[in-house]
mmCIF file of C-alpha atoms in Angstrom:
data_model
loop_
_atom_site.group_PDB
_atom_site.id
_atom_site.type_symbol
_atom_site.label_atom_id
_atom_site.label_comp_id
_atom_site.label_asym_id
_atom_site.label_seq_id
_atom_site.Cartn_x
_atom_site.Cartn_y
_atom_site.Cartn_z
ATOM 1 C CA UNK A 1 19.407 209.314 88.716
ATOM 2 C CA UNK A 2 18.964 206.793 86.419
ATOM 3 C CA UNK A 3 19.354 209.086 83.468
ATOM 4 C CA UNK A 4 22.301 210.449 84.726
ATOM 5 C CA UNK A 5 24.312 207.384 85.015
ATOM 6 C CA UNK A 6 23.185 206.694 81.055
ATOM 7 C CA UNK A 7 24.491 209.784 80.146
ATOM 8 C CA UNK A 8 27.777 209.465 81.884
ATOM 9 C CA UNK A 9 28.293 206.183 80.057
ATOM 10 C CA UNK A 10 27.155 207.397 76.993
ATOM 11 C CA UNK A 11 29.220 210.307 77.218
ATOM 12 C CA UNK A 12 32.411 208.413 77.995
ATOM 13 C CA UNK A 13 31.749 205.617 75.384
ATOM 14 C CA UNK A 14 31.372 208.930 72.800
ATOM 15 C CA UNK A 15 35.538 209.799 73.869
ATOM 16 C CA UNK A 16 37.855 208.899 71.388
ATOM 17 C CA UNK A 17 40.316 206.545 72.877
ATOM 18 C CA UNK A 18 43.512 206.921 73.398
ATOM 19 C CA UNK A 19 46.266 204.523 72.376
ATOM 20 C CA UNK A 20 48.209 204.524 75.490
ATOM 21 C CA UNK A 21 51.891 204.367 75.774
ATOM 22 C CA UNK A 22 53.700 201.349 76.897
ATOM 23 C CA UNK A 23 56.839 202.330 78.937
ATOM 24 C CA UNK A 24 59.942 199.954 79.116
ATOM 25 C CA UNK A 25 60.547 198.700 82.149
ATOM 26 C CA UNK A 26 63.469 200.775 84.669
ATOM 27 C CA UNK A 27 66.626 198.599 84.251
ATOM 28 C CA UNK A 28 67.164 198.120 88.106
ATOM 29 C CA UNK A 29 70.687 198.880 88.940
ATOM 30 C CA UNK A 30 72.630 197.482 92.066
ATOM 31 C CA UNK A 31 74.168 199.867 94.225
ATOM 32 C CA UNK A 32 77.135 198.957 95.657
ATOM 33 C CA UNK A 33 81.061 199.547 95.783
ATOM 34 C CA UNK A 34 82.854 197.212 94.412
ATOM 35 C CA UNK A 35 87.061 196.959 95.239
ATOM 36 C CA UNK A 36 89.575 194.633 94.412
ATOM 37 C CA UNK A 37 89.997 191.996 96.661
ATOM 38 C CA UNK A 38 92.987 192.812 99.071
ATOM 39 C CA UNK A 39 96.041 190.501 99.017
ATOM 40 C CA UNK A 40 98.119 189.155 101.629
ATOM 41 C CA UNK A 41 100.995 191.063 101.577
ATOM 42 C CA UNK A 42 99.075 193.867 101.399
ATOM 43 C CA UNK A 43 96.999 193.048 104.474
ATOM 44 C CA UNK A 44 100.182 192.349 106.394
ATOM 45 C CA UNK A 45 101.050 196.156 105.467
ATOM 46 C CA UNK A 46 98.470 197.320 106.623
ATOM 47 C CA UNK A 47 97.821 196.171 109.811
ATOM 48 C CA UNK A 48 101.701 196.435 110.822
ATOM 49 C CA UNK A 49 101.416 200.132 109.375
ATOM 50 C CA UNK A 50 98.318 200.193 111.663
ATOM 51 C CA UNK A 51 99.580 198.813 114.906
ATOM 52 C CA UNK A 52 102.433 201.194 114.155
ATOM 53 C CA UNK A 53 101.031 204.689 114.375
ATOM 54 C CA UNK A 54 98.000 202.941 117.420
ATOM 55 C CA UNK A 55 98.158 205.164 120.396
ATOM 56 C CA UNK A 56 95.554 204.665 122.383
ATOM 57 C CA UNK A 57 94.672 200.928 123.638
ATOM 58 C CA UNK A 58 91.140 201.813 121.766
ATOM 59 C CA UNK A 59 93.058 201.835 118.690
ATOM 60 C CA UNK A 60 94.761 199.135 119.395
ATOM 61 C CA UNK A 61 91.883 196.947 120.328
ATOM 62 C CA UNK A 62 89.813 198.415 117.548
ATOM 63 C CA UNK A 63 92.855 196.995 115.097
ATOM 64 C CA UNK A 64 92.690 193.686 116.628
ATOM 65 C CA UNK A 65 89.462 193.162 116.112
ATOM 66 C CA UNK A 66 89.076 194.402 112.549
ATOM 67 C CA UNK A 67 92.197 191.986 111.576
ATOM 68 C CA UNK A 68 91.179 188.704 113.457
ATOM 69 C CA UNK A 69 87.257 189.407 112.023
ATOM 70 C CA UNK A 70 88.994 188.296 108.630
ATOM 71 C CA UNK A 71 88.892 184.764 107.763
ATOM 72 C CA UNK A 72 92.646 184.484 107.577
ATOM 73 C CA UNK A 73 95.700 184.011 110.161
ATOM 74 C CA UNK A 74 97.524 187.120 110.248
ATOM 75 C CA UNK A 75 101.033 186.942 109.908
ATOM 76 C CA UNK A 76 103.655 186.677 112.383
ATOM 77 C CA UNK A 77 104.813 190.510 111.431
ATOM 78 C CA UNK A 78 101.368 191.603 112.220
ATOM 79 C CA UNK A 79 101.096 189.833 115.247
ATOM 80 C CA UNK A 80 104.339 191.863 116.130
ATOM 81 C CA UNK A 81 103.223 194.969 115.430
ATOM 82 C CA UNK A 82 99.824 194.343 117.729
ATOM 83 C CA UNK A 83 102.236 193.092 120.369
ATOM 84 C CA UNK A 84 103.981 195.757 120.379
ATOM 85 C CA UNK A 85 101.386 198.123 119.933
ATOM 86 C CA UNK A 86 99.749 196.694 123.227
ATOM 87 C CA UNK A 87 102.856 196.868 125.074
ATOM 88 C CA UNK A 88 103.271 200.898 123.882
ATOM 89 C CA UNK A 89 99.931 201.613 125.242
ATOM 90 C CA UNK A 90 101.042 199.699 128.500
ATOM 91 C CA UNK A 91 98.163 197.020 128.490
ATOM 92 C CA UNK A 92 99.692 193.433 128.890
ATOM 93 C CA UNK A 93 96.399 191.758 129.000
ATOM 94 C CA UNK A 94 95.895 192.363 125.612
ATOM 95 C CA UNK A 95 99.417 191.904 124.439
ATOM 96 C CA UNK A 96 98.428 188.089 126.029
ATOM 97 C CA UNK A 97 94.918 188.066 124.220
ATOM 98 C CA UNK A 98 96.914 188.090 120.946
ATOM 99 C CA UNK A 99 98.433 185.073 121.351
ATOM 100 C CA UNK A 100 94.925 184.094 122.034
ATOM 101 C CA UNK A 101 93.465 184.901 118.838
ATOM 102 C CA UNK A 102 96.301 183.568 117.419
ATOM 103 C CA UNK A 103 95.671 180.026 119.023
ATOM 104 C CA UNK A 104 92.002 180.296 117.960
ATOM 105 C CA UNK A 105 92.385 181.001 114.395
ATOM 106 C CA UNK A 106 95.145 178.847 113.667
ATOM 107 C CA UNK A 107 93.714 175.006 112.182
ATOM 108 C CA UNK A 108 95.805 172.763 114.430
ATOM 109 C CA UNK A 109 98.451 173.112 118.022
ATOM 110 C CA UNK A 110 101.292 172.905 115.166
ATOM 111 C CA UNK A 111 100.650 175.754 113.804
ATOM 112 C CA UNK A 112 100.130 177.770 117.057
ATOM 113 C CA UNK A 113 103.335 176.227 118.324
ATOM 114 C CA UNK A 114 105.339 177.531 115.432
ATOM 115 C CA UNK A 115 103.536 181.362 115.700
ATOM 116 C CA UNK A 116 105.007 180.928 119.601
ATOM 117 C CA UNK A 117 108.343 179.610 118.512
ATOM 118 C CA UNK A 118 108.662 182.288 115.941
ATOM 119 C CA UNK A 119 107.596 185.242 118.285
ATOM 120 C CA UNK A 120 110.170 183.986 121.411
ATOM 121 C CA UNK A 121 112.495 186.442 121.242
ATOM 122 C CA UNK A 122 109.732 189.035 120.945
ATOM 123 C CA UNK A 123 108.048 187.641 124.005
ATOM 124 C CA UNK A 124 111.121 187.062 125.930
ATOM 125 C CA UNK A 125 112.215 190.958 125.032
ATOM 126 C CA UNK A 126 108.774 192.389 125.649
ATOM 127 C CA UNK A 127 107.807 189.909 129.209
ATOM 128 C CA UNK A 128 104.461 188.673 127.052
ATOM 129 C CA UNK A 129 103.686 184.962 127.397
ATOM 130 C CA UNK A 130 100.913 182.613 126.237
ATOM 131 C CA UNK A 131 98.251 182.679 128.772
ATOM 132 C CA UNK A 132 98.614 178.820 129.505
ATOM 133 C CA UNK A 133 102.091 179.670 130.340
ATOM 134 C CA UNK A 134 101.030 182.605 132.526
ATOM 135 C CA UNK A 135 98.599 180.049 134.408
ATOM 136 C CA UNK A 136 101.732 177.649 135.122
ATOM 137 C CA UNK A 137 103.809 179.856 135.694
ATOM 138 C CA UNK A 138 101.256 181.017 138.652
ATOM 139 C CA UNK A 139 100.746 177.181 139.294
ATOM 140 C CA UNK A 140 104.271 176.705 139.954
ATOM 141 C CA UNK A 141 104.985 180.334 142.234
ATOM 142 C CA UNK A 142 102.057 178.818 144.180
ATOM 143 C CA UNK A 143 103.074 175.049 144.542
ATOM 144 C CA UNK A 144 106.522 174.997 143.454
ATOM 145 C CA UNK A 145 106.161 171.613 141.427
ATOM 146 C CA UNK A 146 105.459 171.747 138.002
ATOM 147 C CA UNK A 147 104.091 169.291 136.211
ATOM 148 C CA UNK A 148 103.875 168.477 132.563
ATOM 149 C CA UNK A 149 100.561 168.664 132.505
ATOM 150 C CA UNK A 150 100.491 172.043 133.243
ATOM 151 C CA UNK A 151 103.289 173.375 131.547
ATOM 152 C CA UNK A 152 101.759 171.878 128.193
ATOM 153 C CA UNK A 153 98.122 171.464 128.710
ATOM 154 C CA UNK A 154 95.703 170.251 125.960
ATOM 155 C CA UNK A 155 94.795 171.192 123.014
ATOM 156 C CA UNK A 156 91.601 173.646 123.437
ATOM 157 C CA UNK A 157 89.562 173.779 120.344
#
């Protein structure tokens, strides 16, 4: 046994040697897409473009999601469009819900109050209110007083 393990080391001492080869190393390459970054107006597009051809309320509330899941306000044309688009698809809960997201993404109640101000004649054409008008509006059918309080009620946020 003995002998044999001399021999194998003799054996592989007696080998020429080999220079090996060093190998550069793989350049690692990212994979990913890259795109330009998307501009306002172009946003605005396409989301109205969007809420435009919706016709299911999937699509609709699909849409909705997408565009409020950017950190951005949409603008009032877009929040048209999604009113609209809710009101096509006959689902007034949602067509509430955007004014909603609206109130939640906006920084301050000015800013809300002008998106409501802006979108009146909308609401007024399409029967769409604010849902803390909708509450005081049931406040008052049910009581008959209304109260400033509930006609304007604080500031959530």
């Amino acid at each position: 046994m003995r002998s044999q393990l001399v021999s194998s080391v003799l054996r592989a001492s007696a080998r020429p040697t080999v220079a090996r080869t060093v190998l550069p190393p793989v350049l690692r390459t990212r994979n990913y897409s890259e795109h330009a970054a998307e501009t306002f107006e172009s946003f605005t597009a396409r989301y109205v473009e969007f809420f435009n051809q919706a016709e299911d309320i999937f699509e609709v509330q699909r849409g909705l999601n997408n565009c409020f899941a950017h950190d951005l306000v949409p603008a009032p044309s877009v929040v048209e469009a999604a009113v609209r688009a809710s009101r096509r698809v006959n689902d007034f809960a949602t067509a509430v819900r955007v004014f909603n997201g609206v109130k939640v993404k906006v920084e301050n109640k000015k800013q809300y109050q002008e998106y409501v101000e802006e979108l009146k004649g909308l609401r007024e054409e399409l029967g769409t209110f604010p849902s803390a008008l909708v509450s005081s509006l049931v406040v008052i059918l049910a009581v008959g007083i209304t109260l400033e309080e509930e006609l304007y009620p604080e500031w959530e946020k």
